[in-house]
Short mmCIF file of C-alpha atoms in Angstrom, two decimals:
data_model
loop_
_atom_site.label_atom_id
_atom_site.label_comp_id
_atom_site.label_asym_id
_atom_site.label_seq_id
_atom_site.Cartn_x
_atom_site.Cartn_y
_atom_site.Cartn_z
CA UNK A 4 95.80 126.59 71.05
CA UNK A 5 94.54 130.12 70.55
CA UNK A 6 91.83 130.89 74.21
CA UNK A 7 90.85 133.48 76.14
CA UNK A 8 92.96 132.97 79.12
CA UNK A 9 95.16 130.32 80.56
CA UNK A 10 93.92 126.91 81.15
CA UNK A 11 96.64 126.68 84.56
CA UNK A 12 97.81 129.93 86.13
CA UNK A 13 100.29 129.76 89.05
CA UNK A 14 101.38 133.09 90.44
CA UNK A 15 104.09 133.07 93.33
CA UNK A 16 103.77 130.02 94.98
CA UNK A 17 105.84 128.97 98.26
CA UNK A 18 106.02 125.45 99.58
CA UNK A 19 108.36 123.85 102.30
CA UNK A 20 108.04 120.99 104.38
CA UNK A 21 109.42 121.91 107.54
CA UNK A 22 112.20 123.70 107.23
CA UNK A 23 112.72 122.66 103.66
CA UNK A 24 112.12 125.27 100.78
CA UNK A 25 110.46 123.15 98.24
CA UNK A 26 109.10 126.36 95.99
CA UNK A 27 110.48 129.51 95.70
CA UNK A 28 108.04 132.20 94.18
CA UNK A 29 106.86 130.09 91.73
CA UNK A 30 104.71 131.50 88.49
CA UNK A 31 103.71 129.72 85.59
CA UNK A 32 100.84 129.40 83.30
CA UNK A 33 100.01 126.72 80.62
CA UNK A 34 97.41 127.16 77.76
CA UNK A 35 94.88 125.07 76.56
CA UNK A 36 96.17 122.39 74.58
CA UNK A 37 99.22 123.07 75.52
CA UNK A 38 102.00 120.35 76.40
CA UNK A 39 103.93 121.66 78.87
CA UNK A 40 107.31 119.71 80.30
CA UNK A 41 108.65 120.26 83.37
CA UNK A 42 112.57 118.77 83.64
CA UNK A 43 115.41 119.16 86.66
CA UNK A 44 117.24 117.60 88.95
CA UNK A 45 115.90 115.23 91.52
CA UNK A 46 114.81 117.58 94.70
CA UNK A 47 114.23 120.31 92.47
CA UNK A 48 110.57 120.80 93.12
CA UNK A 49 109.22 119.67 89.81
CA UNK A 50 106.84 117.08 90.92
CA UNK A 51 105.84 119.23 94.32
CA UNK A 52 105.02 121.82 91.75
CA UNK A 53 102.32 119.44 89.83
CA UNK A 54 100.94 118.04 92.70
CA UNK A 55 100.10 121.60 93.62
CA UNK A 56 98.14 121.59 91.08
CA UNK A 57 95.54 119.42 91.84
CA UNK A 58 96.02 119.79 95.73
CA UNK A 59 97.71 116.64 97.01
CA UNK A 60 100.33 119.29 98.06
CA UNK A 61 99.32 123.00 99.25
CA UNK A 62 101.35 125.56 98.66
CA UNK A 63 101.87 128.13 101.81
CA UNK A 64 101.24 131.21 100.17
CA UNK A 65 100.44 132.13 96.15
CA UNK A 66 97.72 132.12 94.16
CA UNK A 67 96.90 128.48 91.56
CA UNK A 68 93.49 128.96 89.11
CA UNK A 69 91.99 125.81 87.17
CA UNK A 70 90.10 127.22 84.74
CA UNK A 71 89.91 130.32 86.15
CA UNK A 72 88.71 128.98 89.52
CA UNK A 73 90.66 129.35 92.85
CA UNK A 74 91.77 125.70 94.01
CA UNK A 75 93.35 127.00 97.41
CA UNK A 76 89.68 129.18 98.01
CA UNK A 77 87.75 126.07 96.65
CA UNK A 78 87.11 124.06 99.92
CA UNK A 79 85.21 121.37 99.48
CA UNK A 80 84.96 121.76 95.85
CA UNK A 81 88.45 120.54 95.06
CA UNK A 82 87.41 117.55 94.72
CA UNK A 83 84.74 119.12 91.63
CA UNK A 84 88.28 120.60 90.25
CA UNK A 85 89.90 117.30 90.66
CA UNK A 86 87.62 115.36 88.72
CA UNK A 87 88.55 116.86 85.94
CA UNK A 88 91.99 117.23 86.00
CA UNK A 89 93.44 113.41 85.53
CA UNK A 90 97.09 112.47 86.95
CA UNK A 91 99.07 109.85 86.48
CA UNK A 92 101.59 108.44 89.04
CA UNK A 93 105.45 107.10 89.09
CA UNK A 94 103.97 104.45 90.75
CA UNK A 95 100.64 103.80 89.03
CA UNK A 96 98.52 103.62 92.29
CA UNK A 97 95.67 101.30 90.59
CA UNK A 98 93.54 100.23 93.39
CA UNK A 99 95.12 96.52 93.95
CA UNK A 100 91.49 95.25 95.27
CA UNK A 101 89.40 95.84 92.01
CA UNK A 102 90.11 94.55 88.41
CA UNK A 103 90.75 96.90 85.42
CA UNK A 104 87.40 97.42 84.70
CA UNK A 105 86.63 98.30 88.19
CA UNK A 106 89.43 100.74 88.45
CA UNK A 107 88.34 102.52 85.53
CA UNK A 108 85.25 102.62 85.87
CA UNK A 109 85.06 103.16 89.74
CA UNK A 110 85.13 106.83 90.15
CA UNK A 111 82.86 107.67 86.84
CA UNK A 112 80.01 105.65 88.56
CA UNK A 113 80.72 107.34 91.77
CA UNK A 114 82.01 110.85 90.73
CA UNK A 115 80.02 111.52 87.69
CA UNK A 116 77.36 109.95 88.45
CA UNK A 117 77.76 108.06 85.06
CA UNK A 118 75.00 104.65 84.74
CA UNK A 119 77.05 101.77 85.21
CA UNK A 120 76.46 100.57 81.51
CA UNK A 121 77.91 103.35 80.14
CA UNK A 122 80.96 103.91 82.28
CA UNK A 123 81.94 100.45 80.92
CA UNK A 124 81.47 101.29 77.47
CA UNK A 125 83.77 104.16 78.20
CA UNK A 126 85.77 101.86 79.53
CA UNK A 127 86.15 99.83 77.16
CA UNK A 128 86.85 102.31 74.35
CA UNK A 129 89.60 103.67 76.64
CA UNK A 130 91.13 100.34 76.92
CA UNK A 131 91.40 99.82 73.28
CA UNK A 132 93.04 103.24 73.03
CA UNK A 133 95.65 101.92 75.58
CA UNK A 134 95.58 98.52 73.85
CA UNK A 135 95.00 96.25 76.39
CA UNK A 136 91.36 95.33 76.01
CA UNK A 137 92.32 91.73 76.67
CA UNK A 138 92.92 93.30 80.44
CA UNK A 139 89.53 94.11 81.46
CA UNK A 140 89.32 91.51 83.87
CA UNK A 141 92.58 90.90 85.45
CA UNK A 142 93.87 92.65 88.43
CA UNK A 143 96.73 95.08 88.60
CA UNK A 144 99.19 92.35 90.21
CA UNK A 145 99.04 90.24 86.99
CA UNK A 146 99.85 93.44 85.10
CA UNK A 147 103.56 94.23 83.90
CA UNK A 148 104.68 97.80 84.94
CA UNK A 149 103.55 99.37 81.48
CA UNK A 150 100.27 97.95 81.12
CA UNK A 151 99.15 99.04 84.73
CA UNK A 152 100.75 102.56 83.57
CA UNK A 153 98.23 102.62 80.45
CA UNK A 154 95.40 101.38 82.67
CA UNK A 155 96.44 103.65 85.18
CA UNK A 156 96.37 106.44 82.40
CA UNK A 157 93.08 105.24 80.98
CA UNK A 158 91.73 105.16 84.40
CA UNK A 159 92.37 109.01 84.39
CA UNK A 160 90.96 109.37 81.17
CA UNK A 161 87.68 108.00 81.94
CA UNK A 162 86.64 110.92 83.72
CA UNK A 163 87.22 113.15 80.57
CA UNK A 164 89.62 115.47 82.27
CA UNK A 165 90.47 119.10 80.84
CA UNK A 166 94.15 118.53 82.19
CA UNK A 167 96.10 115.78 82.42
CA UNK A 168 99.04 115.58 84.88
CA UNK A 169 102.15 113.16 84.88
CA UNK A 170 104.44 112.52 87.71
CA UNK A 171 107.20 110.82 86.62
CA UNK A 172 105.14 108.49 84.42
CA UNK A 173 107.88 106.38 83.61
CA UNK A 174 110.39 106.34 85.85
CA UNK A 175 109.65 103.02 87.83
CA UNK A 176 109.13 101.16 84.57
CA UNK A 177 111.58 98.55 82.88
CA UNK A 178 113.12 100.23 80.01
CA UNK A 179 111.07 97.86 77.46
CA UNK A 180 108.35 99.28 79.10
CA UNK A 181 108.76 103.17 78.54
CA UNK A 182 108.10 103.54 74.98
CA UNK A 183 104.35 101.94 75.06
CA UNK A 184 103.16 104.60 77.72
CA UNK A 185 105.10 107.35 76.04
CA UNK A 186 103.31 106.59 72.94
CA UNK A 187 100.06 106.57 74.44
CA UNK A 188 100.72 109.82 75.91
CA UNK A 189 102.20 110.91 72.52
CA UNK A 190 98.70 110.23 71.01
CA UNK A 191 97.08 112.16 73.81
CA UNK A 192 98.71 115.76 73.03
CA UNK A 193 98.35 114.88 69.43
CA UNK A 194 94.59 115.26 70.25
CA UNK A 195 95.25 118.69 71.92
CA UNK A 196 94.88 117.82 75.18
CA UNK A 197 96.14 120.03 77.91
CA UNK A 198 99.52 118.41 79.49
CA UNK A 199 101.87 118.86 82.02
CA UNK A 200 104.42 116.63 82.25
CA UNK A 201 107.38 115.87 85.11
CA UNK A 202 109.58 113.35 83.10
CA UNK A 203 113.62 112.21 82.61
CA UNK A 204 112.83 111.66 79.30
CA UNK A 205 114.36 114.16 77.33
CA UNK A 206 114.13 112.74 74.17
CA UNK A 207 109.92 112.63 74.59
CA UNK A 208 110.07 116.08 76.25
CA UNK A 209 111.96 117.30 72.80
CA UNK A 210 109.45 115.27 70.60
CA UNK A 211 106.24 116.01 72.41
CA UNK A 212 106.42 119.13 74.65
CA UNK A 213 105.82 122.90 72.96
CA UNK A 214 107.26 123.94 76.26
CA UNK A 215 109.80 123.24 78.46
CA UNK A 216 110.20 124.32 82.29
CA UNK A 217 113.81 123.33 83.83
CA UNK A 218 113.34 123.60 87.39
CA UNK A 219 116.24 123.41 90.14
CA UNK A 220 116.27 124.21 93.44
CA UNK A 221 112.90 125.41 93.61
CA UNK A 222 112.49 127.92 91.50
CA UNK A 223 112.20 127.69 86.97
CA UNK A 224 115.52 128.63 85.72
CA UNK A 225 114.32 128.92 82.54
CA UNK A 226 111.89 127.97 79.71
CA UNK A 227 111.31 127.99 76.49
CA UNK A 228 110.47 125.66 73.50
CA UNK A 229 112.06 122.58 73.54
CA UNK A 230 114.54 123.71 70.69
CA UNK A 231 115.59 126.61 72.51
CA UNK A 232 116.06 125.61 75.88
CA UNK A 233 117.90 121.68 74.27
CA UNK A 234 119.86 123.20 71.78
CA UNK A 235 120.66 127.02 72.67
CA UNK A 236 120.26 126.98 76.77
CA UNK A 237 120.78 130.71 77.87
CA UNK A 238 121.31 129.71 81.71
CA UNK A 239 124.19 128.22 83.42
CA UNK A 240 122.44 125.71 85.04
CA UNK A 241 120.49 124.78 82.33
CA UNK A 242 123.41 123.73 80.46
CA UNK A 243 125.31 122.16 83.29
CA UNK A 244 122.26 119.81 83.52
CA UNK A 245 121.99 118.94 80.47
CA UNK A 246 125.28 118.16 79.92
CA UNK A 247 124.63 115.42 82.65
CA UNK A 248 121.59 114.02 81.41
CA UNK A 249 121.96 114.13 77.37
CA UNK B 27 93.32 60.05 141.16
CA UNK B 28 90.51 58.45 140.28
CA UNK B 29 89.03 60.81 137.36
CA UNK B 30 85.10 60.99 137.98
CA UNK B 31 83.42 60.90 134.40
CA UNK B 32 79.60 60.79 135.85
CA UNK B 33 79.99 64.13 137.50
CA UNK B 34 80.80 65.75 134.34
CA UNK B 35 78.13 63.89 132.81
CA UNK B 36 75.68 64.87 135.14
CA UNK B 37 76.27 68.17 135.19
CA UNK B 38 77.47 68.78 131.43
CA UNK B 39 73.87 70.24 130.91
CA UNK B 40 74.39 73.18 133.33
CA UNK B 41 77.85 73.51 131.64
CA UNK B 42 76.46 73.57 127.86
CA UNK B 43 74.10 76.26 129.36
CA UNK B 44 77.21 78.08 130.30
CA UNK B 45 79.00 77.91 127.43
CA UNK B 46 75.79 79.11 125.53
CA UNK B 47 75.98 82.29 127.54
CA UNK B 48 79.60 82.27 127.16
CA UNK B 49 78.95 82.04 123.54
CA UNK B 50 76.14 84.54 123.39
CA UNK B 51 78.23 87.44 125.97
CA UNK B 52 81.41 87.28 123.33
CA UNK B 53 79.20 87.09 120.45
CA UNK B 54 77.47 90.74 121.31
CA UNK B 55 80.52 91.96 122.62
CA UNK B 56 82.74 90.95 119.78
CA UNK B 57 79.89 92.71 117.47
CA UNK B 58 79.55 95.93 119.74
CA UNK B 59 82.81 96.60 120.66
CA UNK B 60 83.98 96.36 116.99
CA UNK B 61 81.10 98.51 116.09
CA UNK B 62 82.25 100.78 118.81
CA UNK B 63 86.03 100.63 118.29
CA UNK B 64 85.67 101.75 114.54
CA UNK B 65 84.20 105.37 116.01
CA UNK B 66 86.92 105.30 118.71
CA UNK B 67 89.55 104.26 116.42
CA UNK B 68 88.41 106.75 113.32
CA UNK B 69 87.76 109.56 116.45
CA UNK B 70 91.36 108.98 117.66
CA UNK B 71 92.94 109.41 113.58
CA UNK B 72 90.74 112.39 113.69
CA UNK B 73 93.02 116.12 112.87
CA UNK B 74 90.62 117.56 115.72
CA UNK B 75 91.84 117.44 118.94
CA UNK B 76 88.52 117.60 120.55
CA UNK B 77 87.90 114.36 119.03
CA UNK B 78 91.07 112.71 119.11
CA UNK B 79 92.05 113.71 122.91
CA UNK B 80 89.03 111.57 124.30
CA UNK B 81 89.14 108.85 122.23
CA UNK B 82 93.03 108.24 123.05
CA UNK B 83 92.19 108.66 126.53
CA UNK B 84 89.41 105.71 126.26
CA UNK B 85 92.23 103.95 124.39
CA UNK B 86 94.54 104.17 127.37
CA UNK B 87 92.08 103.84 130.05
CA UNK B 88 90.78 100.71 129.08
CA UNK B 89 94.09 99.09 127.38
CA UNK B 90 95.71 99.77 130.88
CA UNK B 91 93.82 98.84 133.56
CA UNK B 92 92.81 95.32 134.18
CA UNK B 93 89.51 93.97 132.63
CA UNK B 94 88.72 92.50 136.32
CA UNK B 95 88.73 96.31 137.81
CA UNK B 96 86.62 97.59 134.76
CA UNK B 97 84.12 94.31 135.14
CA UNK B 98 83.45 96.02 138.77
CA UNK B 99 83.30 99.17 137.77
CA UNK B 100 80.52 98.49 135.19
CA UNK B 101 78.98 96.06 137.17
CA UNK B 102 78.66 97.93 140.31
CA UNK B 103 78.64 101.26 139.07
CA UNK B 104 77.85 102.54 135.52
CA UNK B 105 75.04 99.71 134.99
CA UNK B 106 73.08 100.85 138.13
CA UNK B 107 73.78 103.93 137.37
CA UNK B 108 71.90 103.72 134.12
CA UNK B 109 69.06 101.33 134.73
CA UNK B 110 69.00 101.86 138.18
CA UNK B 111 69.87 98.22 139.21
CA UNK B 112 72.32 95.85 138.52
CA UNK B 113 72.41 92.74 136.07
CA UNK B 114 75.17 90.57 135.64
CA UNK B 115 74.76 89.58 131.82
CA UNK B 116 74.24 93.42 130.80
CA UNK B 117 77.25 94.24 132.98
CA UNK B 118 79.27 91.39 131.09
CA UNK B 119 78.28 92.41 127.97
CA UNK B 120 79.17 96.26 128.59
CA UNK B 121 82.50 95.93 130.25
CA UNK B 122 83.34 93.22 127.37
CA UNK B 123 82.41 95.59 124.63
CA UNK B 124 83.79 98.91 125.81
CA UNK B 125 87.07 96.82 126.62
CA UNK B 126 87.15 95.36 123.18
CA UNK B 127 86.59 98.62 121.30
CA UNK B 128 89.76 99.98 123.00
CA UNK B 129 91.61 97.16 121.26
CA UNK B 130 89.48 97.12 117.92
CA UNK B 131 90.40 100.63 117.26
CA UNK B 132 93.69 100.32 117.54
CA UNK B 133 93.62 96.83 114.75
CA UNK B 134 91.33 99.61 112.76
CA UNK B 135 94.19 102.44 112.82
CA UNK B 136 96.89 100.09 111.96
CA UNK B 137 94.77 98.53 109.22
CA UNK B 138 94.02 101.97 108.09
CA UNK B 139 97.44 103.80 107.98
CA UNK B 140 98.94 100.82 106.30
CA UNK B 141 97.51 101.44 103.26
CA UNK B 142 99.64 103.10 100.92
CA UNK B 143 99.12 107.20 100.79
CA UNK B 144 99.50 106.67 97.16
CA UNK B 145 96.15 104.68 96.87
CA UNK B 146 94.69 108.01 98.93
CA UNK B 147 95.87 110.64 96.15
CA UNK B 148 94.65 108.37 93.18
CA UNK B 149 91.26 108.23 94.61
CA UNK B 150 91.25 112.07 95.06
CA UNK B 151 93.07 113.17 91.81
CA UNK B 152 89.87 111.23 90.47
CA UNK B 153 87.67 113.91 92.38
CA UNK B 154 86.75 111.17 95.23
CA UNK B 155 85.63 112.88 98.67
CA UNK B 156 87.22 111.35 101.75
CA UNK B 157 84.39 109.45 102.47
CA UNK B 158 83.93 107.47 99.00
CA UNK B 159 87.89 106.61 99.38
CA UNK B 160 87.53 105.52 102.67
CA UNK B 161 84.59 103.14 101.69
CA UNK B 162 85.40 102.26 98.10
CA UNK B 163 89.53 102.29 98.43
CA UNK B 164 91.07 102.42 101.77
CA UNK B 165 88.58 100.24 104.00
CA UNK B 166 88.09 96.77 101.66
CA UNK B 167 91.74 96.92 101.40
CA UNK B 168 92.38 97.36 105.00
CA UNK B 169 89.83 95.29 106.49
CA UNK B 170 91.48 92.26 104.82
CA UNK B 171 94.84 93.23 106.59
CA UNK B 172 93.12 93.11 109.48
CA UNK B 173 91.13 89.84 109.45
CA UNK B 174 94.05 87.69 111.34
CA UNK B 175 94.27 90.62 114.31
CA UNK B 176 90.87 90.62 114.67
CA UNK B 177 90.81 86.91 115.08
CA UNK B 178 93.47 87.23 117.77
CA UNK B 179 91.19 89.81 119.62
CA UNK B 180 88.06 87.64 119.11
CA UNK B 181 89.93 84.49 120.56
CA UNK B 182 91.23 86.75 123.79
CA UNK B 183 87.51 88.10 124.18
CA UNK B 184 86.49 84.05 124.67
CA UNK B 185 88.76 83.60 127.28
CA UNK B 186 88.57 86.90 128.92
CA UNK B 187 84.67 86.44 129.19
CA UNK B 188 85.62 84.22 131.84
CA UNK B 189 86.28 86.83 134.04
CA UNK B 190 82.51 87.85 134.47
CA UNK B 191 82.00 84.69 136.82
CA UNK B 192 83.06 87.01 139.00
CA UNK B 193 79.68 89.11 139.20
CA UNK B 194 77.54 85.75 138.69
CA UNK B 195 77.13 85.90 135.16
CA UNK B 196 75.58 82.04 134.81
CA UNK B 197 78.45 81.27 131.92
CA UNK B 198 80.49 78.42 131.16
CA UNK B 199 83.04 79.23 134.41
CA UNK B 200 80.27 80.13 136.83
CA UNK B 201 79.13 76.76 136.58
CA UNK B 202 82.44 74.64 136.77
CA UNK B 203 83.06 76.99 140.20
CA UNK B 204 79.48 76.08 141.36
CA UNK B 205 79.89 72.31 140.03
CA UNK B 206 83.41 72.83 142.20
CA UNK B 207 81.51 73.55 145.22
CA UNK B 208 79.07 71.19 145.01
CA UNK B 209 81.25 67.94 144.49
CA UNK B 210 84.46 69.71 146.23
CA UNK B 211 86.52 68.21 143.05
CA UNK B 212 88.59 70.30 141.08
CA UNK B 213 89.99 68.40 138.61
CA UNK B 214 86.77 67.75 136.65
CA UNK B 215 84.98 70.87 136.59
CA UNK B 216 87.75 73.04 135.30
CA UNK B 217 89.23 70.74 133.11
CA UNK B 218 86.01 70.45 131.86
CA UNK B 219 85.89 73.85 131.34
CA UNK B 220 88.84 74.33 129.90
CA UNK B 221 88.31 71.87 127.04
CA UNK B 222 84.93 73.74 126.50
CA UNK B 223 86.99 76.88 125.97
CA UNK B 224 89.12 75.12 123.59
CA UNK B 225 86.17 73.49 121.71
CA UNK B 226 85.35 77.73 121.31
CA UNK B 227 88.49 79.22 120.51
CA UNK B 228 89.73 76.53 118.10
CA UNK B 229 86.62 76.83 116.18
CA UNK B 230 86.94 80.57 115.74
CA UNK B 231 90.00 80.18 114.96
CA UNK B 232 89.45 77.91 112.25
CA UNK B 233 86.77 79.87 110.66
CA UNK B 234 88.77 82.98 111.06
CA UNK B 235 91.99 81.11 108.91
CA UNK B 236 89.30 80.24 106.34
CA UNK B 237 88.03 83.82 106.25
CA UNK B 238 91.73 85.15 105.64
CA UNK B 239 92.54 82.62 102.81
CA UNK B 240 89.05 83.22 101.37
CA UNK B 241 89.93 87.18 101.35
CA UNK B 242 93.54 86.85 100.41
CA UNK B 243 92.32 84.87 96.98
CA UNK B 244 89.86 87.52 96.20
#
């Protein structure tokens, strides 16, 4: 995990819609490799935070460096920053039009200008990592909630990201269906990639994440490693959640 | 009544001709006008006013006030004023396609914004620029949803092309008013006009319904 400087650097950023204070001041900064888990009450601001990061939301004021470039100065060239920062949605968002090879391979071809051979290769390999090879040619309505979550992940994958993001990732899924896509993503940050992760699942964010953010209200009450901030909570708040959701 | 068969007969050539033209005028103007409505409709979603302003006003201007005033106004005024003259089948065609495009671009906007946003931020969190998610993920979805409106609006074009008998376009209702005049009889010429329409619109409409089930399956 040891780098030069942070992989993700957020420094006091302030979102509301309308009159709503989403963020409050908000600073963090994740390494690379690093899994970082962001947990809190619905409302709280956690997934307005992560979509921040990759500008589907932007932030009123504060400062938010990718890899040490500016994503609010970037202009056009978000979408360069983008493409190499994956996310992965509540609600999977696989385009319902193309089949699962097309949705994987669809912004590769047009993106990275990959030859359409190859991107299918790629495909392919990613699709046995999600195990569901047998897929490739079905479309996303003949999918159950947890395979279109792995396609959706390997979909994001295919563009060999730096950072991968997770909103809610399993939230809308049966509860059969949660422990396939958390074990995919288990196998992800075993492989040290860089992860930041807005989940209910606090026995994953204990398993998986070296860090933990609890967020309320807009603002991070505290953090720590998931040992600390489980087991020996220093804030109020903290513990008052937890006590809800464990 | 005695129902006179041998008139139509004798003049369904002149009414075939018609309904060529009639044919030909909504053909052009269903192709222009939806041509032209996608640039009114995407210049009306636009975020700059200078763009969207205008475009709303065409909207409004031409979805309310009648197709016979705008007919006159094209016929009698903006053709001459481009060509210099007038001419009845150019005049059709223009007031038919600028109408149309109003209309179009509206069936584009709703087609457009019913997409789900969520299908917008997967296609940029994958580094897509607006215009490759417009053309690879937003528009083959959309254009599907729209197939049955657009069939509506190509079925009112038909019958609205009727209206351009009123600067002597030589179409399908020209005729049945000059076959009118010539035998004084109503009944036959416009009935026999009216099943002509029919014969049109229930065609398109048919195709259209095979279109929709053809996209719905894939």
């Amino acid at each position: 995990m040891a780098m030069a400087g942070p992989i993700i650097e957020v420094n006091g950023v302030n979102k509301a819609f309308g009159a709503n204070t989403v963020l409050k001041d908000v600073s963090v900064q994740v390494a690379q490799g690093e899994v970082v888990v962001i947990i809190g009450p619905s409302g709280s601001g956690k997934s307005t935070l992560l979509r921040c990061l990759n500008g589907l939301e932007r932030p009123e004021s504060g400062e938010i460096r990718i890899e040490d470039r500016s994503l609010l100065d970037a202009g056009a060239g978000i979408t360069e920053i983008r493409s190499r920062m994956g996310m992965v949605f509540q609600q999977f968002n696989l385009f319902p039009h193309l089949n699962v090879l097309q949705n994987i391979t669809l912004a590769p071809v047009q993106v990275r200008k990959l030859a359409k051979g190859k991107a299918e290769e790629l495909a392919m390999s990613l699709l046995g990592k999600v195990g569901l090879r047998e897929k490739v040619g079905q479309y996303p309505a003949s999918l159950s909630g947890g395979q279109a979550q792995r396609v959706a992940i390997a979909r994001a994958l295919a563009m060999e990201p730096r950072i991968m993001l997770f909103d809610e990732p399993t939230s809308a899924l049966d509860p059969e269906m949660v422990g396939e896509v958390l074990t995919v993503m288990k196998e992800l940050a075993a492989e040290g990639m860089t992860m930041v992760i807005v989940t209910h699942e606090m026995g994953f964010a204990r398993e998986v994440g070296h860090r933990v953010l609890f967020m309320e209200q807009g603002v991070i009450v505290e953090e720590g490693t998931p040992q600390q901030l489980f087991d020996a909570p220093r804030q109020e708040r903290t513990r008052a959640f937890l006590s809800k959701v464990l | 009544m005695h129902f006179r068969w041998d008139i139509i007969v004798d003049y369904l050539p002149l009414l075939l001709k018609g309904a060529a033209l009639t044919i030909g005028i909504s053909a052009l103007a269903i192709v222009l006008g939806s041509i032209l409505g996608l640039a009114v409709g995407f210049g009306k979603m636009s975020s700059r006013p200078y763009l969207s302003w205008p475009m709303s006003g065409y909207i409004h201007f031409f979805r309310g006030t009648p197709l016979y005033v705008q007919i006159l106004i094209v016929h009698f005024g903006l053709v001459p004023a481009c060509i210099g003259h007038t001419d009845a089948v150019i005049a059709a065609i223009t007031a038919l396609s600028l109408n149309s495009a109003a209309y179009t671009a509206e069936i584009y906007r709703a087609g457009i914004q019913s997409i789900d946003k969520g299908q917008t931020e997967a296609a940029q969190s994958l580094g897509m620029t607006g215009f490759q998610t417009m053309r690879f993920i937003i528009l083959p979805q959309a254009v599907r949803r729209m197939v049955p409106a657009f069939g509506n609006e190509f079925v009112v074009l038909i019958k609205d092309s009727s209206l351009v008998a009123l600067i002597a376009a030589p179409e399908l209702m020209y005729w049945s008013n000059v076959m009118r005049g010539q035998y004084l009889r109503v009944w036959e010429p416009y009935l026999a006009a009216a099943f002509i329409y029919l014969i049109l619109t229930y065609s398109l409409s048919k195709l259209l319904g095979w279109l929709e089930k053809k996209g719905v399956a894939g």
